[in-house]
Amino acid sequence: MSKIIVMTSGKGGVGKTTSSAAFATGLALRGFKTVVIDFDVGLRNLDLVMGCERRVVFDFINVINGEAKLNQALIKDKRIENLYILPTSQTRDKDALTREGVEKVLNELSKEFDYILCDSPAGIERGALMSLYFADHAIIVTNPEVSSVRDSDRILGVLNSRSRRAEQGLEPVTQQLLLTRYDPERVEKGEMLKVDDVLEILAIPLLGVIPESQAVLRASNVGMPVILDEVSNAGLAYSDAVGRFLGEDIEHRFVTPQKKGLFSRLLRRSA
Amino acid sequence: MSIFNFFRAAPRASAVQAKERLQIVMAHERAGRSGPDYLPMLQQELLAVIAKYVNIDENKVEVKLDRGGDCSTLEVNIELPAREQAKAAAATKAAEKPAGNDVGAVKRPAGGAVGNAGKKRI
Ligand SMILES: Nc1ncnc2c1ncn2[C@@H]1O[C@H](COP(=O)(O)OP(=O)(O)O)[C@@H](O)[C@H]1O
Ligand SMILES: [Mg+2]
């Protein structure tokens, strides 16, 4: 039985796509057959972050509409065994995502994959609702910033009332917090919400803290999931988060300012 | 106090304020999530009752909600046109109230407000 994960946030630009790419890659690196699906219909971006934009022929919506077979639309990652991408359409709109259509595709993927990761669009409309509806696990991507925290709380409300699990009275969708773009130095200056503040407000378990890092932009420039940048803090933090998701007990790193010794200053480029 | 002092003197870290503001607004949003949004209906019904006695201009109605940590205030301000006071007084008489009895709201001067503050604990 495959597990369905949704990467969601309510707010846009907080790091859902970055995290989806990293997470899917991390799961595949650990040997799980994983597919990551772009639910942001009309604004395809996951393909760029995953570096497979030139290989897109058919997409998720084509499969829903029966215009292409699932295995024609699935793109196999060139670097990592077990990793597949299902890109979305740039030309259709979100109405193309019918619940029956999405369910049909997810059912077919379930037969083959260990993990199905859904990269949600921003907002709480159709695309976002469809991406979370069938989820077993939700990873709530949040920035330490007031509007992001509030929107995350709204999404938690939606998960608890409008997901399949909620509607059918099943075991609730598990919810974990992924706090991204965290800047320990600003936190220390009192300019940014602390991890503990956000945890206290949202009251869900912490999956990981991803530091604000220049490596994220560098990775997206070249179409490489940042988790593959093994010398970057962000990459390591994603790796830890994947481990924790799989039940490993891993201490949180990069939550306090790093000491600026000569060595780390020399290495700052890779921070 | 000059604007420079204002920024320099800021004693509380902005992150602390962010947390406090979030806690307050989200406590309300979570409480309101379960039930329907009753404010529009409350406003309509209140207005209907008041309109039975006074002619009111719907554009001169102001509904304010201030969500606080411990309690919230709902304030409904309705501006009464000057000549409505006489009519309102007549209505009061028709209801056989003794003359001179203070029916607070309708006796306010023109442009005054019918204050209606309700307190709701969270
Ligand atoms: N940890 C991080 N450090 C620095 N920049 C980041 C980080 N995470 C995301 N970003 C940047 O934030 C922007 C939005 O990220 P994205 O993953 O596309 O968000 P979303 O999918 O939620 O809209 C991108 O430019 C990305 O490079
Ligand atoms: Mg995105």
mmCIF file of N, CA, C and O in Angstrom, chain A residues 33-106:
data_model
loop_
_atom_site.group_PDB
_atom_site.id
_atom_site.type_symbol
_atom_site.label_atom_id
_atom_site.label_comp_id
_atom_site.label_asym_id
_atom_site.label_seq_id
_atom_site.Cartn_x
_atom_site.Cartn_y
_atom_site.Cartn_z
ATOM 1 N N LYS A 33 10.290 3.656 -3.737
ATOM 2 C CA LYS A 33 9.848 4.088 -5.050
ATOM 3 C C LYS A 33 8.873 5.246 -4.858
ATOM 4 O O LYS A 33 7.833 5.099 -4.218
ATOM 5 N N THR A 34 9.246 6.410 -5.394
ATOM 6 C CA THR A 34 8.529 7.642 -5.076
ATOM 7 C C THR A 34 8.146 8.406 -6.336
ATOM 8 O O THR A 34 8.937 8.512 -7.274
ATOM 9 N N VAL A 35 6.931 8.955 -6.324
ATOM 10 C CA VAL A 35 6.536 9.849 -7.412
ATOM 11 C C VAL A 35 6.099 11.169 -6.795
ATOM 12 O O VAL A 35 5.446 11.195 -5.751
ATOM 13 N N VAL A 36 6.518 12.261 -7.424
ATOM 14 C CA VAL A 36 6.097 13.576 -6.949
ATOM 15 C C VAL A 36 5.211 14.214 -8.023
ATOM 16 O O VAL A 36 5.554 14.239 -9.203
ATOM 17 N N ILE A 37 4.019 14.650 -7.603
ATOM 18 C CA ILE A 37 3.028 15.186 -8.550
ATOM 19 C C ILE A 37 2.857 16.684 -8.357
ATOM 20 O O ILE A 37 2.692 17.163 -7.237
ATOM 21 N N ASP A 38 2.877 17.409 -9.460
ATOM 22 C CA ASP A 38 2.656 18.859 -9.423
ATOM 23 C C ASP A 38 1.157 19.140 -9.542
ATOM 24 O O ASP A 38 0.538 18.859 -10.569
ATOM 25 N N PHE A 39 0.561 19.680 -8.488
ATOM 26 C CA PHE A 39 -0.871 20.020 -8.503
ATOM 27 C C PHE A 39 -1.113 21.488 -8.848
ATOM 28 O O PHE A 39 -2.245 21.941 -8.828
ATOM 29 N N ASP A 40 -0.048 22.214 -9.129
ATOM 30 C CA ASP A 40 -0.204 23.646 -9.406
ATOM 31 C C ASP A 40 -0.538 23.848 -10.880
ATOM 32 O O ASP A 40 0.265 24.369 -11.660
ATOM 33 N N VAL A 41 -1.771 23.453 -11.242
ATOM 34 C CA VAL A 41 -2.177 23.481 -12.644
ATOM 35 C C VAL A 41 -2.162 24.915 -13.175
ATOM 36 O O VAL A 41 -2.702 25.824 -12.548
ATOM 37 N N GLY A 42 -1.523 25.097 -14.319
ATOM 38 C CA GLY A 42 -1.436 26.427 -14.913
ATOM 39 C C GLY A 42 -0.094 27.088 -14.620
ATOM 40 O O GLY A 42 0.362 27.950 -15.353
ATOM 41 N N LEU A 43 0.527 26.696 -13.521
ATOM 42 C CA LEU A 43 1.829 27.279 -13.155
ATOM 43 C C LEU A 43 2.836 26.174 -12.901
ATOM 44 O O LEU A 43 3.288 25.984 -11.791
ATOM 45 N N ARG A 44 3.137 25.431 -13.922
ATOM 46 C CA ARG A 44 4.053 24.313 -13.762
ATOM 47 C C ARG A 44 5.441 24.797 -13.312
ATOM 48 O O ARG A 44 6.019 25.678 -13.932
ATOM 49 N N ASN A 45 5.959 24.271 -12.234
ATOM 50 C CA ASN A 45 7.285 24.670 -11.760
ATOM 51 C C ASN A 45 8.122 23.534 -11.219
ATOM 52 O O ASN A 45 9.342 23.606 -11.200
ATOM 53 N N LEU A 46 7.446 22.492 -10.774
ATOM 54 C CA LEU A 46 8.171 21.362 -10.199
ATOM 55 C C LEU A 46 9.170 20.778 -11.204
ATOM 56 O O LEU A 46 10.273 20.367 -10.840
ATOM 57 N N ASP A 47 8.782 20.778 -12.479
ATOM 58 C CA ASP A 47 9.667 20.224 -13.513
ATOM 59 C C ASP A 47 11.002 20.961 -13.558
ATOM 60 O O ASP A 47 12.064 20.363 -13.692
ATOM 61 N N LEU A 48 10.954 22.298 -13.386
ATOM 62 C CA LEU A 48 12.188 23.094 -13.396
ATOM 63 C C LEU A 48 13.046 22.798 -12.175
ATOM 64 O O LEU A 48 14.258 22.639 -12.275
ATOM 65 N N VAL A 49 12.388 22.748 -11.013
ATOM 66 C CA VAL A 49 13.130 22.503 -9.773
ATOM 67 C C VAL A 49 13.755 21.106 -9.789
ATOM 68 O O VAL A 49 14.851 20.889 -9.283
ATOM 69 N N MET A 50 13.060 20.166 -10.448
ATOM 70 C CA MET A 50 13.578 18.800 -10.544
ATOM 71 C C MET A 50 14.518 18.636 -11.744
ATOM 72 O O MET A 50 15.134 17.580 -11.914
ATOM 73 N N GLY A 51 14.580 19.639 -12.597
ATOM 74 C CA GLY A 51 15.500 19.586 -13.736
ATOM 75 C C GLY A 51 15.055 18.672 -14.869
ATOM 76 O O GLY A 51 15.882 18.135 -15.602
ATOM 77 N N CYS A 52 13.729 18.508 -15.040
ATOM 78 C CA CYS A 52 13.274 17.626 -16.125
ATOM 79 C C CYS A 52 12.366 18.370 -17.096
ATOM 80 O O CYS A 52 11.597 17.760 -17.833
ATOM 81 N N GLU A 53 12.457 19.702 -17.109
ATOM 82 C CA GLU A 53 11.517 20.525 -17.891
ATOM 83 C C GLU A 53 11.559 20.241 -19.388
ATOM 84 O O GLU A 53 10.571 20.429 -20.086
ATOM 85 N N ARG A 54 12.706 19.772 -19.866
ATOM 86 C CA ARG A 54 12.793 19.550 -21.312
ATOM 87 C C ARG A 54 12.278 18.184 -21.726
ATOM 88 O O ARG A 54 12.250 17.860 -22.905
ATOM 89 N N ARG A 55 11.874 17.406 -20.723
ATOM 90 C CA ARG A 55 11.426 16.054 -21.044
ATOM 91 C C ARG A 55 9.920 15.887 -20.899
ATOM 92 O O ARG A 55 9.403 14.788 -21.017
ATOM 93 N N VAL A 56 9.224 17.009 -20.617
ATOM 94 C CA VAL A 56 7.775 16.915 -20.435
ATOM 95 C C VAL A 56 7.073 16.785 -21.786
ATOM 96 O O VAL A 56 7.263 17.626 -22.668
ATOM 97 N N VAL A 57 6.322 15.716 -21.976
ATOM 98 C CA VAL A 57 5.526 15.557 -23.188
ATOM 99 C C VAL A 57 4.058 15.601 -22.811
ATOM 100 O O VAL A 57 3.305 16.490 -23.212
ATOM 101 N N PHE A 58 3.643 14.645 -21.994
ATOM 102 C CA PHE A 58 2.272 14.625 -21.481
ATOM 103 C C PHE A 58 2.291 14.983 -19.998
ATOM 104 O O PHE A 58 3.327 14.915 -19.344
ATOM 105 N N ASP A 59 1.116 15.340 -19.478
ATOM 106 C CA ASP A 59 1.079 15.745 -18.081
ATOM 107 C C ASP A 59 -0.094 15.096 -17.338
ATOM 108 O O ASP A 59 -0.887 14.355 -17.916
ATOM 109 N N PHE A 60 -0.151 15.408 -16.052
ATOM 110 C CA PHE A 60 -1.183 14.938 -15.129
ATOM 111 C C PHE A 60 -2.610 15.117 -15.698
ATOM 112 O O PHE A 60 -3.424 14.192 -15.671
ATOM 113 N N ILE A 61 -2.859 16.282 -16.249
ATOM 114 C CA ILE A 61 -4.202 16.581 -16.760
ATOM 115 C C ILE A 61 -4.509 15.724 -17.998
ATOM 116 O O ILE A 61 -5.631 15.244 -18.163
ATOM 117 N N ASN A 62 -3.519 15.518 -18.847
ATOM 118 C CA ASN A 62 -3.706 14.620 -19.990
ATOM 119 C C ASN A 62 -4.133 13.238 -19.511
ATOM 120 O O ASN A 62 -4.995 12.596 -20.110
ATOM 121 N N VAL A 63 -3.515 12.784 -18.440
ATOM 122 C CA VAL A 63 -3.834 11.449 -17.921
ATOM 123 C C VAL A 63 -5.254 11.434 -17.352
ATOM 124 O O VAL A 63 -6.037 10.521 -17.618
ATOM 125 N N ILE A 64 -5.599 12.486 -16.596
ATOM 126 C CA ILE A 64 -6.955 12.573 -16.042
ATOM 127 C C ILE A 64 -7.993 12.542 -17.159
ATOM 128 O O ILE A 64 -9.013 11.875 -17.074
ATOM 129 N N ASN A 65 -7.690 13.259 -18.239
ATOM 130 C CA ASN A 65 -8.641 13.332 -19.352
ATOM 131 C C ASN A 65 -8.582 12.138 -20.299
ATOM 132 O O ASN A 65 -9.274 12.115 -21.310
ATOM 133 N N GLY A 66 -7.708 11.202 -20.006
ATOM 134 C CA GLY A 66 -7.599 10.028 -20.863
ATOM 135 C C GLY A 66 -6.900 10.304 -22.178
ATOM 136 O O GLY A 66 -7.008 9.529 -23.128
ATOM 137 N N GLU A 67 -6.172 11.425 -22.256
ATOM 138 C CA GLU A 67 -5.479 11.762 -23.504
ATOM 139 C C GLU A 67 -4.096 11.122 -23.573
ATOM 140 O O GLU A 67 -3.436 11.164 -24.613
ATOM 141 N N ALA A 68 -3.651 10.610 -22.432
ATOM 142 C CA ALA A 68 -2.346 9.939 -22.410
ATOM 143 C C ALA A 68 -2.369 8.871 -21.327
ATOM 144 O O ALA A 68 -3.141 8.953 -20.379
ATOM 145 N N LYS A 69 -1.518 7.891 -21.498
ATOM 146 C CA LYS A 69 -1.398 6.850 -20.473
ATOM 147 C C LYS A 69 -0.498 7.361 -19.357
ATOM 148 O O LYS A 69 0.401 8.164 -19.602
ATOM 149 N N LEU A 70 -0.734 6.868 -18.162
ATOM 150 C CA LEU A 70 0.071 7.294 -17.020
ATOM 151 C C LEU A 70 1.566 7.129 -17.274
ATOM 152 O O LEU A 70 2.362 8.028 -17.030
ATOM 153 N N ASN A 71 1.952 5.963 -17.813
ATOM 154 C CA ASN A 71 3.403 5.752 -17.990
ATOM 155 C C ASN A 71 3.995 6.597 -19.117
ATOM 156 O O ASN A 71 5.210 6.727 -19.230
ATOM 157 N N GLN A 72 3.131 7.217 -19.928
ATOM 158 C CA GLN A 72 3.649 8.163 -20.927
ATOM 159 C C GLN A 72 3.947 9.517 -20.280
ATOM 160 O O GLN A 72 4.784 10.275 -20.751
ATOM 161 N N ALA A 73 3.210 9.818 -19.225
ATOM 162 C CA ALA A 73 3.365 11.128 -18.585
ATOM 163 C C ALA A 73 4.419 11.120 -17.484
ATOM 164 O O ALA A 73 5.018 12.155 -17.186
ATOM 165 N N LEU A 74 4.628 9.948 -16.880
ATOM 166 C CA LEU A 74 5.611 9.866 -15.800
ATOM 167 C C LEU A 74 7.018 10.075 -16.344
ATOM 168 O O LEU A 74 7.400 9.468 -17.338
ATOM 169 N N ILE A 75 7.792 10.912 -15.677
ATOM 170 C CA ILE A 75 9.174 11.137 -16.086
ATOM 171 C C ILE A 75 10.091 10.495 -15.050
ATOM 172 O O ILE A 75 9.978 10.782 -13.861
ATOM 173 N N LYS A 76 10.970 9.647 -15.544
ATOM 174 C CA LYS A 76 11.892 8.970 -14.624
ATOM 175 C C LYS A 76 13.109 9.851 -14.408
ATOM 176 O O LYS A 76 13.698 10.357 -15.372
ATOM 177 N N ASP A 77 13.465 10.100 -13.168
ATOM 178 C CA ASP A 77 14.616 10.946 -12.873
ATOM 179 C C ASP A 77 15.894 10.312 -13.408
ATOM 180 O O ASP A 77 16.082 9.098 -13.308
ATOM 181 N N LYS A 78 16.769 11.133 -13.972
ATOM 182 C CA LYS A 78 17.987 10.596 -14.574
ATOM 183 C C LYS A 78 19.069 10.312 -13.564
ATOM 184 O O LYS A 78 20.013 9.583 -13.825
ATOM 185 N N ARG A 79 18.979 10.976 -12.392
ATOM 186 C CA ARG A 79 20.047 10.818 -11.398
ATOM 187 C C ARG A 79 19.748 9.701 -10.424
ATOM 188 O O ARG A 79 20.623 8.986 -9.971
ATOM 189 N N ILE A 80 18.454 9.605 -10.053
ATOM 190 C CA ILE A 80 18.116 8.758 -8.915
ATOM 191 C C ILE A 80 17.169 7.640 -9.316
ATOM 192 O O ILE A 80 16.121 7.887 -9.919
ATOM 193 N N GLU A 81 17.580 6.469 -8.978
ATOM 194 C CA GLU A 81 16.739 5.296 -9.164
ATOM 195 C C GLU A 81 15.461 5.496 -8.330
ATOM 196 O O GLU A 81 15.508 6.144 -7.286
ATOM 197 N N ASN A 82 14.353 4.960 -8.743
ATOM 198 C CA ASN A 82 13.131 4.978 -7.923
ATOM 199 C C ASN A 82 12.411 6.309 -7.851
ATOM 200 O O ASN A 82 11.469 6.457 -7.087
ATOM 201 N N LEU A 83 12.880 7.325 -8.580
ATOM 202 C CA LEU A 83 12.254 8.646 -8.483
ATOM 203 C C LEU A 83 11.569 9.030 -9.797
ATOM 204 O O LEU A 83 12.182 8.969 -10.861
ATOM 205 N N TYR A 84 10.300 9.410 -9.687
ATOM 206 C CA TYR A 84 9.509 9.786 -10.861
ATOM 207 C C TYR A 84 8.808 11.122 -10.620
ATOM 208 O O TYR A 84 8.466 11.449 -9.481
ATOM 209 N N ILE A 85 8.577 11.836 -11.712
ATOM 210 C CA ILE A 85 7.890 13.126 -11.616
ATOM 211 C C ILE A 85 6.657 13.070 -12.519
ATOM 212 O O ILE A 85 6.738 12.605 -13.659
ATOM 213 N N LEU A 86 5.536 13.547 -11.996
ATOM 214 C CA LEU A 86 4.348 13.701 -12.836
ATOM 215 C C LEU A 86 4.072 15.198 -12.931
ATOM 216 O O LEU A 86 3.555 15.810 -11.992
ATOM 217 N N PRO A 87 4.464 15.799 -14.057
ATOM 218 C CA PRO A 87 4.320 17.258 -14.183
ATOM 219 C C PRO A 87 2.863 17.641 -14.431
ATOM 220 O O PRO A 87 2.032 16.788 -14.719
ATOM 221 N N THR A 88 2.594 18.933 -14.320
ATOM 222 C CA THR A 88 1.226 19.364 -14.544
ATOM 223 C C THR A 88 1.123 20.165 -15.831
ATOM 224 O O THR A 88 2.125 20.425 -16.503
ATOM 225 N N SER A 89 -0.100 20.575 -16.139
ATOM 226 C CA SER A 89 -0.339 21.297 -17.372
ATOM 227 C C SER A 89 -0.126 22.794 -17.173
ATOM 228 O O SER A 89 -0.428 23.345 -16.126
ATOM 229 N N GLN A 90 0.388 23.435 -18.204
ATOM 230 C CA GLN A 90 0.559 24.886 -18.149
ATOM 231 C C GLN A 90 -0.614 25.592 -18.787
ATOM 232 O O GLN A 90 -0.795 26.787 -18.591
ATOM 233 N N THR A 91 -1.392 24.862 -19.561
ATOM 234 C CA THR A 91 -2.420 25.533 -20.355
ATOM 235 C C THR A 91 -3.833 25.362 -19.799
ATOM 236 O O THR A 91 -4.688 26.200 -20.024
ATOM 237 N N ARG A 92 -4.069 24.290 -19.071
ATOM 238 C CA ARG A 92 -5.416 24.103 -18.530
ATOM 239 C C ARG A 92 -5.560 24.894 -17.248
ATOM 240 O O ARG A 92 -4.592 25.415 -16.715
ATOM 241 N N ASP A 93 -6.799 24.903 -16.720
ATOM 242 C CA ASP A 93 -6.945 25.529 -15.420
ATOM 243 C C ASP A 93 -7.338 24.481 -14.381
ATOM 244 O O ASP A 93 -7.499 23.303 -14.680
ATOM 245 N N LYS A 94 -7.489 24.948 -13.157
ATOM 246 C CA LYS A 94 -7.652 24.023 -12.036
ATOM 247 C C LYS A 94 -8.940 23.192 -12.107
ATOM 248 O O LYS A 94 -9.046 22.151 -11.480
ATOM 249 N N ASP A 95 -9.909 23.665 -12.900
ATOM 250 C CA ASP A 95 -11.158 22.906 -13.027
ATOM 251 C C ASP A 95 -10.914 21.530 -13.622
ATOM 252 O O ASP A 95 -11.731 20.621 -13.482
ATOM 253 N N ALA A 96 -9.783 21.390 -14.319
ATOM 254 C CA ALA A 96 -9.459 20.096 -14.912
ATOM 255 C C ALA A 96 -9.216 19.033 -13.848
ATOM 256 O O ALA A 96 -9.249 17.841 -14.131
ATOM 257 N N LEU A 97 -8.962 19.464 -12.618
ATOM 258 C CA LEU A 97 -8.724 18.512 -11.531
ATOM 259 C C LEU A 97 -10.056 18.063 -10.925
ATOM 260 O O LEU A 97 -10.546 18.675 -9.991
ATOM 261 N N THR A 98 -10.618 17.006 -11.455
ATOM 262 C CA THR A 98 -11.842 16.478 -10.842
ATOM 263 C C THR A 98 -11.448 15.470 -9.774
ATOM 264 O O THR A 98 -10.393 14.845 -9.870
ATOM 265 N N ARG A 99 -12.305 15.333 -8.770
ATOM 266 C CA ARG A 99 -11.982 14.400 -7.694
ATOM 267 C C ARG A 99 -11.873 12.968 -8.233
ATOM 268 O O ARG A 99 -10.942 12.235 -7.891
ATOM 269 N N GLU A 100 -12.767 12.611 -9.134
ATOM 270 C CA GLU A 100 -12.742 11.258 -9.708
ATOM 271 C C GLU A 100 -11.467 11.051 -10.516
ATOM 272 O O GLU A 100 -10.840 9.995 -10.442
ATOM 273 N N GLY A 101 -11.102 12.078 -11.287
ATOM 274 C CA GLY A 101 -9.903 11.979 -12.114
ATOM 275 C C GLY A 101 -8.654 11.813 -11.269
ATOM 276 O O GLY A 101 -7.802 10.962 -11.535
ATOM 277 N N VAL A 102 -8.559 12.647 -10.226
ATOM 278 C CA VAL A 102 -7.387 12.583 -9.352
ATOM 279 C C VAL A 102 -7.341 11.219 -8.666
ATOM 280 O O VAL A 102 -6.288 10.562 -8.604
ATOM 281 N N GLU A 103 -8.494 10.761 -8.209
ATOM 282 C CA GLU A 103 -8.551 9.470 -7.504
ATOM 283 C C GLU A 103 -8.096 8.335 -8.413
ATOM 284 O O GLU A 103 -7.338 7.455 -7.996
ATOM 285 N N LYS A 104 -8.535 8.394 -9.655
ATOM 286 C CA LYS A 104 -8.184 7.338 -10.603
ATOM 287 C C LYS A 104 -6.667 7.273 -10.784
ATOM 288 O O LYS A 104 -6.061 6.197 -10.736
ATOM 289 N N VAL A 105 -6.046 8.442 -10.950
ATOM 290 C CA VAL A 105 -4.595 8.477 -11.146
ATOM 291 C C VAL A 105 -3.869 8.004 -9.884
ATOM 292 O O VAL A 105 -2.923 7.208 -9.949
ATOM 293 N N LEU A 106 -4.330 8.473 -8.730
ATOM 294 C CA LEU A 106 -3.672 8.070 -7.481
ATOM 295 C C LEU A 106 -3.795 6.561 -7.257
ATOM 296 O O LEU A 106 -2.837 5.908 -6.830
#
